[in-house]
Tab-separated table of C-alpha atoms in Angstrom:
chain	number	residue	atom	x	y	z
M	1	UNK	CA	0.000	0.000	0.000
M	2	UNK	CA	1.493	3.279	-1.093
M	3	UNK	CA	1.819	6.409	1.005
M	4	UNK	CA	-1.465	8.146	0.157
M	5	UNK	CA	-3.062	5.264	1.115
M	6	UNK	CA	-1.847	4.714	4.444
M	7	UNK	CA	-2.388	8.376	5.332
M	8	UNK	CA	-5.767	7.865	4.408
M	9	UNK	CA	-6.600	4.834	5.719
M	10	UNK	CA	-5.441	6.669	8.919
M	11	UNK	CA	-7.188	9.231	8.717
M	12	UNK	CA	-10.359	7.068	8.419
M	13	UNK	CA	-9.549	5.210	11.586
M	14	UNK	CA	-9.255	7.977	13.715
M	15	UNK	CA	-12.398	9.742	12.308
M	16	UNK	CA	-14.582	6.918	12.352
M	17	UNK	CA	-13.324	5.829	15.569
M	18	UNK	CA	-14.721	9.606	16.549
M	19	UNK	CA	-18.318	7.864	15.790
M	20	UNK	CA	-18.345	6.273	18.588
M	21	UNK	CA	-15.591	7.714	21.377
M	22	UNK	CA	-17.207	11.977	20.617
M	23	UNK	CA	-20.146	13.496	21.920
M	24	UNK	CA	-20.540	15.472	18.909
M	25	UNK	CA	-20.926	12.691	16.853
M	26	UNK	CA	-23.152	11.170	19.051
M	27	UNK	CA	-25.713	13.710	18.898
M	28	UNK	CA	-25.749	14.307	15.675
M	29	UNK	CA	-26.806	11.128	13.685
M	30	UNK	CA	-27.154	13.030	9.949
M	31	UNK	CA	-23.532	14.081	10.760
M	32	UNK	CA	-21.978	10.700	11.163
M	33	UNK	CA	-24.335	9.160	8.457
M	34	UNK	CA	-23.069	11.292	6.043
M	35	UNK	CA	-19.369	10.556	7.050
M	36	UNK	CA	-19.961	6.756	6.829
M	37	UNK	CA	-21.365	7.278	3.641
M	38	UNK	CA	-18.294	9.093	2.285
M	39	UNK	CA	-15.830	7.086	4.180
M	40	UNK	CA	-17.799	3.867	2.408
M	41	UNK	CA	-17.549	4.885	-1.153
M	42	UNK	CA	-13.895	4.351	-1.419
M	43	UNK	CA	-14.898	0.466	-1.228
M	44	UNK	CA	-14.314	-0.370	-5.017
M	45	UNK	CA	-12.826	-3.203	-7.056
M	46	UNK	CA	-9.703	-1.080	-8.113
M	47	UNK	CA	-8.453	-1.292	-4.469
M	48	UNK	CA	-9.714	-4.249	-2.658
M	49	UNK	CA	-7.132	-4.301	-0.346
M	50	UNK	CA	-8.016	-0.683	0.952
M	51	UNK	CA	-11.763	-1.949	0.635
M	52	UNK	CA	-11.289	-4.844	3.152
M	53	UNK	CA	-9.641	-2.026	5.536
M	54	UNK	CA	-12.270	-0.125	4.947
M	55	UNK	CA	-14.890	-2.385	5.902
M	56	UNK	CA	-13.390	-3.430	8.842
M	57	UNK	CA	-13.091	0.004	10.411
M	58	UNK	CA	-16.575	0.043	9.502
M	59	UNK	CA	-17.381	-3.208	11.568
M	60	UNK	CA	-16.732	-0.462	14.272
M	61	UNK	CA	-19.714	0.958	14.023
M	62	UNK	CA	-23.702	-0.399	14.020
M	63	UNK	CA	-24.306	0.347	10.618
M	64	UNK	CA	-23.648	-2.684	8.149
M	65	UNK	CA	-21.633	-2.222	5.225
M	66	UNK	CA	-24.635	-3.799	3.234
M	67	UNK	CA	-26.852	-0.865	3.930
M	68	UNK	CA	-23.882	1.599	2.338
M	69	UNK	CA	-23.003	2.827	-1.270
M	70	UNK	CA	-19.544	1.861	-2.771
M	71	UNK	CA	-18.697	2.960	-5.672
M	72	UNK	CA	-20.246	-0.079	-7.792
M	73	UNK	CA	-23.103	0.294	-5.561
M	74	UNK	CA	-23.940	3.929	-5.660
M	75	UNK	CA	-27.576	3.595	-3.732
M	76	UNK	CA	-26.661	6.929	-2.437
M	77	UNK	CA	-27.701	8.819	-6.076
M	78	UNK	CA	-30.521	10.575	-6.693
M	79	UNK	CA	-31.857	8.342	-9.729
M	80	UNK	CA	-31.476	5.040	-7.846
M	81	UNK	CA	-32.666	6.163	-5.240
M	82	UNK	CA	-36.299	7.576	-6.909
M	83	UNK	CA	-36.332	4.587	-8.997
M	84	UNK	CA	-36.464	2.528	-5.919
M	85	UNK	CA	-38.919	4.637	-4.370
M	86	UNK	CA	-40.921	4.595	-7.374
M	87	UNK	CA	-40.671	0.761	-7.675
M	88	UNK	CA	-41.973	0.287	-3.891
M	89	UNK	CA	-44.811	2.810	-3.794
M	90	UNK	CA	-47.556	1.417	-1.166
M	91	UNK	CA	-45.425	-1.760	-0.729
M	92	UNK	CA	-46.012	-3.106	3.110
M	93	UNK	CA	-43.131	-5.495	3.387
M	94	UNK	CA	-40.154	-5.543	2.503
M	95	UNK	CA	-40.345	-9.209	0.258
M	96	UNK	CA	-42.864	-7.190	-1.715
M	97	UNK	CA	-40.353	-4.307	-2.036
M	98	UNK	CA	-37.521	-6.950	-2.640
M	99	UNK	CA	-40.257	-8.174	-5.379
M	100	UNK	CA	-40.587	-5.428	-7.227
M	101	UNK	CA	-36.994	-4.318	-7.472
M	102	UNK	CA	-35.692	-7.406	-8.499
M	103	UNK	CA	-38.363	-8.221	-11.451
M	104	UNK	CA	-37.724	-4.474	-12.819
M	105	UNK	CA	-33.963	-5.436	-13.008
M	106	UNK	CA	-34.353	-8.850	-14.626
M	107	UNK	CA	-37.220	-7.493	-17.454
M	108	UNK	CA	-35.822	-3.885	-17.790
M	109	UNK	CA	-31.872	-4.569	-18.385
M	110	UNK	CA	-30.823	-6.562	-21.603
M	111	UNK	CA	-27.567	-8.741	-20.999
M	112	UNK	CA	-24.343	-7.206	-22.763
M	113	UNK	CA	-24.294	-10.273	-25.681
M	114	UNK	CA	-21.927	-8.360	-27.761
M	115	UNK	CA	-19.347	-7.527	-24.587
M	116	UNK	CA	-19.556	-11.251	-23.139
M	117	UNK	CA	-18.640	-12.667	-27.148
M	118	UNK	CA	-15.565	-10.204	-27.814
M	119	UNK	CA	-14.143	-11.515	-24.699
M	120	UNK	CA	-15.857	-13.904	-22.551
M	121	UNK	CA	-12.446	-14.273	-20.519
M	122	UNK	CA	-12.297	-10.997	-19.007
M	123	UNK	CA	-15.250	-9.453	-18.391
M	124	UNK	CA	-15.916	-5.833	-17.525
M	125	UNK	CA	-17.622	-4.458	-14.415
M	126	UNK	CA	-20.608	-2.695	-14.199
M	127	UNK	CA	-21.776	-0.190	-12.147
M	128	UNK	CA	-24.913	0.187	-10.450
M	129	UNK	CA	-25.746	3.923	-12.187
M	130	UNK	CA	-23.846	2.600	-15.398
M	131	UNK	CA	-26.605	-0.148	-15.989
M	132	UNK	CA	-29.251	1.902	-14.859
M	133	UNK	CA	-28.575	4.231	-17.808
M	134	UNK	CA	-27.356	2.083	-19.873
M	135	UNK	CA	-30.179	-0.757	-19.569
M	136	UNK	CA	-27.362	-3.277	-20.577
M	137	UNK	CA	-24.650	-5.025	-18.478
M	138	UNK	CA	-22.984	-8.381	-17.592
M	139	UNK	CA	-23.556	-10.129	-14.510
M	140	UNK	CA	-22.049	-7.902	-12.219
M	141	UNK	CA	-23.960	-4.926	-13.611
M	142	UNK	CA	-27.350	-6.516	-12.941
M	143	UNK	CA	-26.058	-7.557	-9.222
M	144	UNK	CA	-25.117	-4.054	-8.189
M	145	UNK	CA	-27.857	-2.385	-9.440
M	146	UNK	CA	-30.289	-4.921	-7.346
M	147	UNK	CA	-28.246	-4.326	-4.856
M	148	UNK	CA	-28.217	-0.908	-4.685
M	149	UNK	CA	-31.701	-0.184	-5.252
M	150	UNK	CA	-32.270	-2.103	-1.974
M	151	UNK	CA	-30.047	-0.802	0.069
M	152	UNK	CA	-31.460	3.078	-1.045
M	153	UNK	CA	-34.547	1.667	0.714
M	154	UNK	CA	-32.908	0.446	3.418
M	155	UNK	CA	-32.449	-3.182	2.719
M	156	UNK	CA	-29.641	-4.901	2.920
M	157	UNK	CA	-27.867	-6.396	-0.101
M	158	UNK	CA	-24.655	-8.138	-1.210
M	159	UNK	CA	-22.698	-9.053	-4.225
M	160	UNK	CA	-21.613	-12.603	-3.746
M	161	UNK	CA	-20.005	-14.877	-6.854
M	162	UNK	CA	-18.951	-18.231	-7.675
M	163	UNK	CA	-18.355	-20.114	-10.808
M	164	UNK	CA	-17.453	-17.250	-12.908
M	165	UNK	CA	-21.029	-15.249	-12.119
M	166	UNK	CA	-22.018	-12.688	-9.876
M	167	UNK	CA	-25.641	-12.257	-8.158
M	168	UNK	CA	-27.256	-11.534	-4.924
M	169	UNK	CA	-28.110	-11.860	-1.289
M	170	UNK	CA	-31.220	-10.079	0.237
M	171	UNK	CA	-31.757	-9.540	3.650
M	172	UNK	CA	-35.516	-10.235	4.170
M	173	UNK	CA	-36.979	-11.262	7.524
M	174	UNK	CA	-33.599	-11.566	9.246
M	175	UNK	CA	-32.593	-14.081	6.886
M	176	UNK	CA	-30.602	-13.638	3.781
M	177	UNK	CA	-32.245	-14.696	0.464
M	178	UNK	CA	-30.161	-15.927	-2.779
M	179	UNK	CA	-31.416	-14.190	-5.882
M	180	UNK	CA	-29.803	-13.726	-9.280
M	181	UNK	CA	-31.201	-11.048	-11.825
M	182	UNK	CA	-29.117	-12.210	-14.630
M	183	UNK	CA	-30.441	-15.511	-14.868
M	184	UNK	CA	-33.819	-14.488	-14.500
M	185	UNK	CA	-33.650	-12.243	-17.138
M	186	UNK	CA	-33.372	-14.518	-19.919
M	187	UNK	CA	-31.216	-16.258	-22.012
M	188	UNK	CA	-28.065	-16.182	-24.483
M	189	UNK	CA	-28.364	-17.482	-28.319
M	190	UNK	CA	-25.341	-19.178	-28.421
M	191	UNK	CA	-25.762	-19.218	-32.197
M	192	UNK	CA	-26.961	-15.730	-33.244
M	193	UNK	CA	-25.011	-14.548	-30.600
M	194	UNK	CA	-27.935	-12.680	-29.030
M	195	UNK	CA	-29.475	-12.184	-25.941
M	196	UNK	CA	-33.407	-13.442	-25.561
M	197	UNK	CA	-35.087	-11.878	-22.633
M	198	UNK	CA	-37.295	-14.015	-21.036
M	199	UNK	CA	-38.502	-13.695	-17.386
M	200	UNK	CA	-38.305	-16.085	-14.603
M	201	UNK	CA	-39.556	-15.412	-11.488
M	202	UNK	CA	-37.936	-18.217	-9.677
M	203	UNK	CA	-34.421	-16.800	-9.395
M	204	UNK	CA	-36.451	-14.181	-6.716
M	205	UNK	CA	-34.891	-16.880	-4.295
M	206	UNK	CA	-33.032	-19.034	-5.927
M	207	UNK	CA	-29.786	-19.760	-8.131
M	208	UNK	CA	-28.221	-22.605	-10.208
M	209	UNK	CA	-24.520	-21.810	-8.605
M	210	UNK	CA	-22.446	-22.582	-5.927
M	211	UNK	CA	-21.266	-19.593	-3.730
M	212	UNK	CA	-17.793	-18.918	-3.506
M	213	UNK	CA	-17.390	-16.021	-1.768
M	214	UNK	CA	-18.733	-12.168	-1.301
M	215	UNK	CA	-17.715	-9.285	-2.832
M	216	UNK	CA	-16.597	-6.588	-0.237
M	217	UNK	CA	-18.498	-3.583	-1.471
């Protein structure tokens, strides 16, 4: 780890550590919100061993790093964030919420054919806001922007993979709930090369892989 990083990885232990040691930041629960939220968007896949530091001085604190943005989960921005709250209008619970955010993701983003064909090997990331606006990704695209449309509501979500994929776990009802996006989206035409959307609802809470781990943002 290089100098800048160590000063700030400093700098984020002694202020977070301020969450819970100060007064100031004690009383004032926007304040230290707003700090965890910038302190939590330097978790990213460019520096994941910063990201692991960073997530442990968050285990500091009683928020959970699943409720958080990163920066491949920005749930923080404005147009995730009203999307979400569109999506969950008069919704009671929150598996109704998790409902309606995850079939909007499977039947409103198309998978990338023509990125996973030039180079199946080495796929590309996608952000959460990047597939949002785009309405195309891989794998990981659709998985962070599930994920951070919950957690802009308030629900926990993680990126997990295994087997060369990348979906989801919900936190519904205290207990966390596999669901994959991608694969409920539809298809691949391994011929035409094309992508053929086709809903299925049973990937709300379920997937065909075997988990291997959990991404740490």
């Amino acid at each position: 780890m290089n100098r800048k990083w160590i000063i700030i990885t400093i700098t984020l232990t002694l202020l977070i550590g301020g969450l819970k040691a100060s007064p100031a930041f004690a009383s004032n629960g926007d304040l230290s919100q707003s700090l965890l939220q910038k302190f939590s968007l330097f978790r990213t896949n460019e520096h994941f061993a910063f990201t692991r530091i960073v997530n442990s001085i968050l285990s500091f604190t009683d928020v959970s790093e699943y409720i958080l943005p990163s920066k491949l989960v920005q749930s923080h921005h404005p147009e995730i964030q009203q999307l979400a709250t569109e999506l969950t209008l008069g919704l009671k619970t929150n598996e109704e919420k998790s409902k309606a955010i995850f079939k909007w993701v499977a039947t409103n983003i198309s998978y990338d054919a023509e990125s996973y064909f030039r180079d199946p090997s080495n796929p590309r990331y996608y952000s959460s806001l990047e597939t949002l606006r785009d309405k195309q990704a891989l794998c990981s695209g659709y998985a962070n922007l599930n994920a951070a449309l919950h957690r802009s509501i308030g629900i926990e979500a993680r990126v997990v993979y295994g087997e060369g994929h990348a979906w989801n776990e919900v936190k519904i009802s205290n207990s966390w709930i596999e669901q994959d996006p991608t694969y409920a989206s539809g298809g691949l035409d391994m011929i035409n090369k094309s992508f053929i959307p086709q809903f299925n609802e049973q990937y709300f809470s379920s997937v065909d892989l075997r988990r291997e781990g959990i991404f740490p943002w």
